[in-house]
Short mmCIF file of C-alpha atoms and ligand atoms in Angstrom, two decimals:
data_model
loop_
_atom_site.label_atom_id
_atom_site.label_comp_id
_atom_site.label_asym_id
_atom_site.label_seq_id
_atom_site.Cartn_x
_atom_site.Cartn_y
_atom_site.Cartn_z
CA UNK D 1 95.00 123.50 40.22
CA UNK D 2 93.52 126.24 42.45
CA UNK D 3 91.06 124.69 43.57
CA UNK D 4 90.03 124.61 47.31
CA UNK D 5 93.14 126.69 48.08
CA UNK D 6 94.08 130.06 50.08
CA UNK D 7 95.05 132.75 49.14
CA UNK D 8 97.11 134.94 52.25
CA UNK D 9 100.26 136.03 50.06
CA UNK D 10 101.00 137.60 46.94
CA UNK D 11 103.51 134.60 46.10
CA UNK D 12 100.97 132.28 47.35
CA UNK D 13 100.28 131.14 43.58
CA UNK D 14 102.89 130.00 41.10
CA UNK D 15 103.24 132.69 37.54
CA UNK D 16 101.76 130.17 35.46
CA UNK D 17 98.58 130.00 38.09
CA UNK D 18 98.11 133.90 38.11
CA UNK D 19 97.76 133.89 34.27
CA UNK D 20 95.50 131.30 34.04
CA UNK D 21 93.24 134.02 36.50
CA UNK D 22 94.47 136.86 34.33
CA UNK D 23 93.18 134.92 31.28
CA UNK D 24 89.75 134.22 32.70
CA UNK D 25 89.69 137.59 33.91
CA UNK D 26 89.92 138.67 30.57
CA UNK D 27 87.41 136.20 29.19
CA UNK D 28 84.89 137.44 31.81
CA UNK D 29 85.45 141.08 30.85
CA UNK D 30 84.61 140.20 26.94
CA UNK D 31 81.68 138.00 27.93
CA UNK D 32 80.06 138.43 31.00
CA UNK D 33 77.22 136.59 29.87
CA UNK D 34 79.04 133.10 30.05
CA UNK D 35 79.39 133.07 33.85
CA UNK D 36 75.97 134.70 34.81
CA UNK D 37 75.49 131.24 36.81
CA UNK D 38 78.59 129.86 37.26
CA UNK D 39 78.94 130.00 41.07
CA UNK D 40 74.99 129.38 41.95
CA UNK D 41 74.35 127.63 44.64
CA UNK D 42 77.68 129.01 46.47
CA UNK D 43 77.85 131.43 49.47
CA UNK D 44 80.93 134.24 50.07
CA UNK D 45 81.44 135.40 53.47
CA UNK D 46 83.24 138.63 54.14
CA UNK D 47 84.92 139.28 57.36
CA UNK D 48 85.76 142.72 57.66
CA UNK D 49 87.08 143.71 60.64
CA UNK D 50 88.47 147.08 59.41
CA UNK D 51 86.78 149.15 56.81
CA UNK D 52 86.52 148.70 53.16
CA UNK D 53 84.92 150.03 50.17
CA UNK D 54 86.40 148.39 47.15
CA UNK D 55 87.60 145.11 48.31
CA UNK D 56 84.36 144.43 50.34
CA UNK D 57 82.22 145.65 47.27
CA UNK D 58 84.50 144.14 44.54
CA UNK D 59 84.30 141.17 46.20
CA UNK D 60 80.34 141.06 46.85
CA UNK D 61 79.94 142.40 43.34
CA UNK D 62 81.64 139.44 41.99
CA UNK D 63 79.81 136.61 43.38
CA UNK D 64 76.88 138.25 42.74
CA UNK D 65 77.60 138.54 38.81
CA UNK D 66 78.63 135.02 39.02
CA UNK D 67 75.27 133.77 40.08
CA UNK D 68 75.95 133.57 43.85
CA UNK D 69 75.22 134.92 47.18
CA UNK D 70 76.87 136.43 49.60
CA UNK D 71 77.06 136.84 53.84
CA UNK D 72 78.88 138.54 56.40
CA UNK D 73 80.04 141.79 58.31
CA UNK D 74 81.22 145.07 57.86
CA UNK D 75 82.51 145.70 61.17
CA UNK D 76 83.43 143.25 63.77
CA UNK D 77 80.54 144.88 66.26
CA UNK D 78 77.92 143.12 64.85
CA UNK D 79 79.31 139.37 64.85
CA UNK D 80 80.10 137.28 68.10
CA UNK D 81 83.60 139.15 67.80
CA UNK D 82 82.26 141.48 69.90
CA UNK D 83 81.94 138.93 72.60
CA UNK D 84 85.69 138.09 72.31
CA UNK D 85 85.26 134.72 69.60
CA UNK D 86 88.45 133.97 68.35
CA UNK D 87 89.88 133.93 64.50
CA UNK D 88 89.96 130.45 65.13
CA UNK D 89 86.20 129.77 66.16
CA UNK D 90 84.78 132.16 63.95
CA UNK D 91 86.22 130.73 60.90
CA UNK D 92 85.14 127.13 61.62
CA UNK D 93 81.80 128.95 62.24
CA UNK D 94 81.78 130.68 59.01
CA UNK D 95 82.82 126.82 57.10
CA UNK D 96 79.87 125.46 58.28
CA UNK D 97 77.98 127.69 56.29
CA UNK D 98 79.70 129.31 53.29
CA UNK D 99 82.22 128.08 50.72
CA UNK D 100 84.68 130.18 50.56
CA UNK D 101 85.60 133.37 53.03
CA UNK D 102 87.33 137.00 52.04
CA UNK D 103 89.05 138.15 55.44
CA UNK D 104 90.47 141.57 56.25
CA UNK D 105 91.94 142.39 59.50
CA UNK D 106 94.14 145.09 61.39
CA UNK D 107 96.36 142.47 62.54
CA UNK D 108 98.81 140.55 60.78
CA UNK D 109 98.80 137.09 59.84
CA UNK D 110 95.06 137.19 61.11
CA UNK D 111 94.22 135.79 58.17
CA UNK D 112 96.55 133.14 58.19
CA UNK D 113 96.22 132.03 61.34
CA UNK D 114 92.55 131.69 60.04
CA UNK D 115 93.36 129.72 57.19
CA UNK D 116 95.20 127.07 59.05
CA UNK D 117 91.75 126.32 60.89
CA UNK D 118 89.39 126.50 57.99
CA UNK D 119 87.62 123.70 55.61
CA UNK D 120 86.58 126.02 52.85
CA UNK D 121 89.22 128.66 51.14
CA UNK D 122 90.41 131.68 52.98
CA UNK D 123 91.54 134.90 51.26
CA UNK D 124 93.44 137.83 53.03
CA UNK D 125 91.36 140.89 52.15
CA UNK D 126 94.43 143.04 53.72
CA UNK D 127 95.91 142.52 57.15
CA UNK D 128 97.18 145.72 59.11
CA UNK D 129 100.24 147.12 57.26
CA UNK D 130 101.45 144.15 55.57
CA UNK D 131 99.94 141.98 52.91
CA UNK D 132 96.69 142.69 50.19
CA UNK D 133 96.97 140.02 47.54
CA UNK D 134 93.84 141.02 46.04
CA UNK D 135 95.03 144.68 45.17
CA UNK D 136 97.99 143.19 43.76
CA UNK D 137 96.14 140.76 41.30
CA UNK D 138 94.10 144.07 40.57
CA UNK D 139 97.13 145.80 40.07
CA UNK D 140 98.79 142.92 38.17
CA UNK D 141 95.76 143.18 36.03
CA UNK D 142 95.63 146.72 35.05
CA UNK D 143 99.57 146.91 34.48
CA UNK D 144 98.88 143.48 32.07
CA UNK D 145 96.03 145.41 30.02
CA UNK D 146 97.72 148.98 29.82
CA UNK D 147 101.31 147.86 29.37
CA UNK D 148 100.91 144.15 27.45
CA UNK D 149 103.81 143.00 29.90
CA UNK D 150 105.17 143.53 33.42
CA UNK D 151 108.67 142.87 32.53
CA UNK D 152 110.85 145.99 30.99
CA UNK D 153 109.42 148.70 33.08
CA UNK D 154 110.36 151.20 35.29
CA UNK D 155 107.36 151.69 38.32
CA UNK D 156 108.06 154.59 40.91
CA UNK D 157 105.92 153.71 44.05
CA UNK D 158 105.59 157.00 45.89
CA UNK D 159 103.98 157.94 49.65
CA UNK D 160 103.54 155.76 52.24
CA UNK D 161 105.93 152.54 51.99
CA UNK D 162 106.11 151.87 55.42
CA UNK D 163 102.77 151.13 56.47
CA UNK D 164 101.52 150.43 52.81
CA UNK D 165 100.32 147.12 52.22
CA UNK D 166 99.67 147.21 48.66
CA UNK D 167 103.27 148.51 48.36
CA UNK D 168 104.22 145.46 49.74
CA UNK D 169 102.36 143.16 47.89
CA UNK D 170 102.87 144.60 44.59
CA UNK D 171 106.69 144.95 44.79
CA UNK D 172 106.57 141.18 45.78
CA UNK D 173 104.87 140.20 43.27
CA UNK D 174 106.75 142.02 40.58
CA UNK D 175 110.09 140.97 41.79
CA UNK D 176 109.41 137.32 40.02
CA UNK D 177 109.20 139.42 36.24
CA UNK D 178 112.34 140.12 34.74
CA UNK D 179 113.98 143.59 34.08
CA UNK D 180 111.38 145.85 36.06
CA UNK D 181 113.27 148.86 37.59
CA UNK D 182 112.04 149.70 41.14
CA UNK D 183 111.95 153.84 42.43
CA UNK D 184 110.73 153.90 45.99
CA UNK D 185 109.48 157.65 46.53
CA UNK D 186 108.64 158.21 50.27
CA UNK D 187 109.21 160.77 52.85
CA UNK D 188 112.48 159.22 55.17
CA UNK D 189 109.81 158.20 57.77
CA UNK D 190 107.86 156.52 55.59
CA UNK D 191 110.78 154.32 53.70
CA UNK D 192 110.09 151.13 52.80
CA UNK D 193 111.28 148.30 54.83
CA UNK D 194 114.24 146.32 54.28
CA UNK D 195 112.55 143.02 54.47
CA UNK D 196 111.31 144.28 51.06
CA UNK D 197 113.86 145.43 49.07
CA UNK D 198 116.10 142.77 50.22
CA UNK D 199 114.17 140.15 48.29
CA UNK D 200 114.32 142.01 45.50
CA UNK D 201 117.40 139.84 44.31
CA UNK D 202 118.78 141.46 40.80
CA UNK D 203 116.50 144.20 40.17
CA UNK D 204 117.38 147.82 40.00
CA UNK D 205 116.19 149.89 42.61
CA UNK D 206 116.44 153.17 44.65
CA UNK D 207 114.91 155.46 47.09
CA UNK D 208 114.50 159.02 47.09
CA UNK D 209 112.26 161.88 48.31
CA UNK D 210 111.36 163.81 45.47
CA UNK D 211 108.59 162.50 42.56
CA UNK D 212 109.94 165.66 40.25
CA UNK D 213 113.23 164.30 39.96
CA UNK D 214 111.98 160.39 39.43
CA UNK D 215 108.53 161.13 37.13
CA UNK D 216 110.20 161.62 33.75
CA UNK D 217 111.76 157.97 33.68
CA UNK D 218 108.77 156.23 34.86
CA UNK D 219 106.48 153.86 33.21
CA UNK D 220 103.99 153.34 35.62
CA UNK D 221 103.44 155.65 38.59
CA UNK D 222 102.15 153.48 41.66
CA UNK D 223 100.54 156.67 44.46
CA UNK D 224 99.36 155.81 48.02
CA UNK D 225 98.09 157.69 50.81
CA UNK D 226 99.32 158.54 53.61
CA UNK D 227 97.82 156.34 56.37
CA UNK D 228 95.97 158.27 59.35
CA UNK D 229 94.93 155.02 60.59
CA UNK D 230 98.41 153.47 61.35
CA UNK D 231 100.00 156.45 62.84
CA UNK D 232 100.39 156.58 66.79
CA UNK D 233 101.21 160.35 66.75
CA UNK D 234 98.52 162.57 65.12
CA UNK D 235 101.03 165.87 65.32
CA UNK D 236 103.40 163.47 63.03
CA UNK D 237 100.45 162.47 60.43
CA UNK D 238 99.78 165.95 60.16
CA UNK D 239 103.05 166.72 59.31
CA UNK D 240 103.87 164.32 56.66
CA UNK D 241 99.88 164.65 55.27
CA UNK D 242 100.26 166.40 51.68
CA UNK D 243 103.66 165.27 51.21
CA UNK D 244 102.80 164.42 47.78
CA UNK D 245 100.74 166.15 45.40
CA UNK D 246 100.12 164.89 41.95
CA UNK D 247 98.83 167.46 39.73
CA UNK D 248 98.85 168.98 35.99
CA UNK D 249 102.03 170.55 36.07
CA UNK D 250 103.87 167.69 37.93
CA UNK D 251 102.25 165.93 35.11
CA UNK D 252 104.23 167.81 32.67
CA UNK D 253 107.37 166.03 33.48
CA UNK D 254 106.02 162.74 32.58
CA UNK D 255 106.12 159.92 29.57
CA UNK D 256 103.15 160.30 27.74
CA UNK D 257 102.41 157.01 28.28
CA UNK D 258 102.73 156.58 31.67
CA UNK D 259 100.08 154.79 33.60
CA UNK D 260 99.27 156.39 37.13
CA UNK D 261 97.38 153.73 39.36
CA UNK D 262 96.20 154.09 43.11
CA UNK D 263 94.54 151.35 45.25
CA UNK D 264 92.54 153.83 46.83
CA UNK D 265 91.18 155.86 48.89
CA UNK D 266 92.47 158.85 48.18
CA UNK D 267 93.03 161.90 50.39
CA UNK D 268 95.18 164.80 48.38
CA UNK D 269 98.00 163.05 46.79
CA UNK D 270 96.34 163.23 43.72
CA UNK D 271 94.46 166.23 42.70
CA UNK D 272 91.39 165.68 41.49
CA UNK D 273 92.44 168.17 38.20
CA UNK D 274 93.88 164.84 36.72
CA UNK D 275 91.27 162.38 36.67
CA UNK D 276 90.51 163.31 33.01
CA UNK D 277 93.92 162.53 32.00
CA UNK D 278 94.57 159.39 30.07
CA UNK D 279 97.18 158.66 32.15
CA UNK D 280 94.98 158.76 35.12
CA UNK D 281 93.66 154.69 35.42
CA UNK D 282 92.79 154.15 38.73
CA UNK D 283 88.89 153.74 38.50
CA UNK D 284 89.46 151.85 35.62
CA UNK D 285 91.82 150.00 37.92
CA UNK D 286 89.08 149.76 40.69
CA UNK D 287 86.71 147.96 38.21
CA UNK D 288 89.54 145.21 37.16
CA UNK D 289 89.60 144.38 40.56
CA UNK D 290 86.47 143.23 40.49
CA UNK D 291 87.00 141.32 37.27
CA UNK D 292 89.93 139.63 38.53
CA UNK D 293 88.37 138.76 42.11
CA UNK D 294 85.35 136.97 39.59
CA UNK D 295 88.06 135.24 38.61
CA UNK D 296 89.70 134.10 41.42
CA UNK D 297 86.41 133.22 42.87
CA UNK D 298 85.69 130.68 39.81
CA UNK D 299 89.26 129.36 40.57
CA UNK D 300 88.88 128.63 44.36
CA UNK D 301 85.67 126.99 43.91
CA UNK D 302 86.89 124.63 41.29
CA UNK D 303 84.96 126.37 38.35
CA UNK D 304 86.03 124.22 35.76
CA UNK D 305 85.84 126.98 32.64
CA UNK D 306 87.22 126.99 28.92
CA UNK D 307 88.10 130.08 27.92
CA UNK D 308 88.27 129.38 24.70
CA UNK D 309 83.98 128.72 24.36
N1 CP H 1 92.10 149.40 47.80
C1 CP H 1 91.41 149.06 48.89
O1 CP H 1 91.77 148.10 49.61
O2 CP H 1 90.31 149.82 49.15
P1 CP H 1 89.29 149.59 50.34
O3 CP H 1 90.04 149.83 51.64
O4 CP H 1 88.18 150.56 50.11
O5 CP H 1 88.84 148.15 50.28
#
């Protein structure tokens, strides 16, 4: 049961919860029609107190198509943040209006530390470089519809794996499917922490440097950006900008049915050039996110929904 609960970290929800959203998710993709009211009457906030485009939108899209409304901010300015309100206040402010809140945040645990003083359900939008849930059911979501199954697959995650928190959230995720193969392709600056791969448990993994050599085994090709926003040192951005470059004749090396997703934004690690190919899903991916946050939504609020009507 979902209901009335928070959602902070990818593990929050049990395998068996996260496919019951994957199957509504689907449902809601087939027939949109059958949840055109389903949340009227109920209020979103989003707190977003670093930028967003899909995650804010995805979200606001969602409650919309599900018959409800939505407040909040964009940027902390605007809000009684500005004034130095705490996590704390603010959230017990938002309760007393809304039902449920969407929170992103540079720092983190922010949205934790918000959950544990809220009445209605709190989800972490993304905080600072280390958990987005969210993008992971998205992810989750597009790997389910491309590939049938997570397990028995080999996913390189290439670019920034320090500071990446979709990385982070995804690989978590994963870890609890059997037989998935792990390649972590990052400059040596930007290597993925240990705390990561050391609850990876039994799975196969390794790190490298170069995409040529580790493209032609993958399944599914997970790129990221290179993070301007969590560098202190601009000269050192600069330098590791453009590390990665996915274009046609990287391409070449590749299974033909290889998925390639991205969370996005993107800056040049994938060259426009490729959008057109097949394997290129990540505005597909962009619009299952807002499928699956529909569906997570429905869940949080107690939607009680049968699929199979
Ligand atoms: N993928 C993602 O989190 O995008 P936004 O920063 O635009 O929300």
């Amino acid at each position: 049961m979902l209901k009335g609960r928070h959602l902070i970290e990818p593990n929050d929800f049990s395998l068996e919860e996260l496919e019951e959203i994957f199957t509504l998710a689907d449902d809601i993709i087939k027939q949109p029609t059958k949840y055109l009211d389903i949340c009227k009457g109920k209020l979103l906030a989003t707190l977003f107190y670093e930028p967003s485009t899909r995650t804010r939108f995805s979200f606001e899209a969602a409650m919309l198509r599900l018959g409800g409304q939505v407040i909040g901010f964009s940027e902390p300015s605007s809000s009684s943040v500005s004034k130095g309100e705490s996590i704390a206040d603010t959230i017990r402010t938002v309760g007393c209006y809304s039902d449920i809140a969407v929170m992103r945040h540079p720092k983190e645990g922010a949205p934790k530390l918000a959950s544990k003083y809220s009445n209605i359900p709190v989800i972490n939008a993304g905080d600072g470089g280390h958990q987005h849930p969210t993008q992971t059911l998205t992810d989750l979501l597009t790997i389910r519809s491309y590939k049938k199954s997570f397990s028995n697959n080999v996913i390189g995650l290439c670019g920034d794996l320090k500071f990446g928190r979709t990385v982070h959230s995804l690989v978590k995720a994963l870890s609890r499917y059997e037989n998935i193969k792990f390649v972590f392709i990052s400059p040596p600056e930007l290597k993925i922490p240990s705390y990561i791969t050391e609850e990876l448990g039994n799975h196969e993994f390794y790190q490298t440097s170069s995409l040529e050599e580790a493209i032609p085994e993958l399944d599914i090709l997970y790129m990221t950006r290179i993070q301007r926003e969590r560098f202190f040192n601009e000269e050192e951005y600069l330098r590791l900008k453009g590390y990665y470059i996915l274009d046609h004749d990287k391409l070449k090396q590749a299974k033909k049915d290889m998925i390639i997703l991205h969370p996005l934004p993107r800056v040049d690690e994938i060259n426009s050039e490729i959008d057109d190919d097949p394997r290129s899903v990540y505005f597909k991916q962009a619009r299952y996110g807002m499928f699956v946050r529909m569906a997570l939504i429905v869940k949080l609020l107690g939607g009680d929904i049968d699929v199979k009507n």
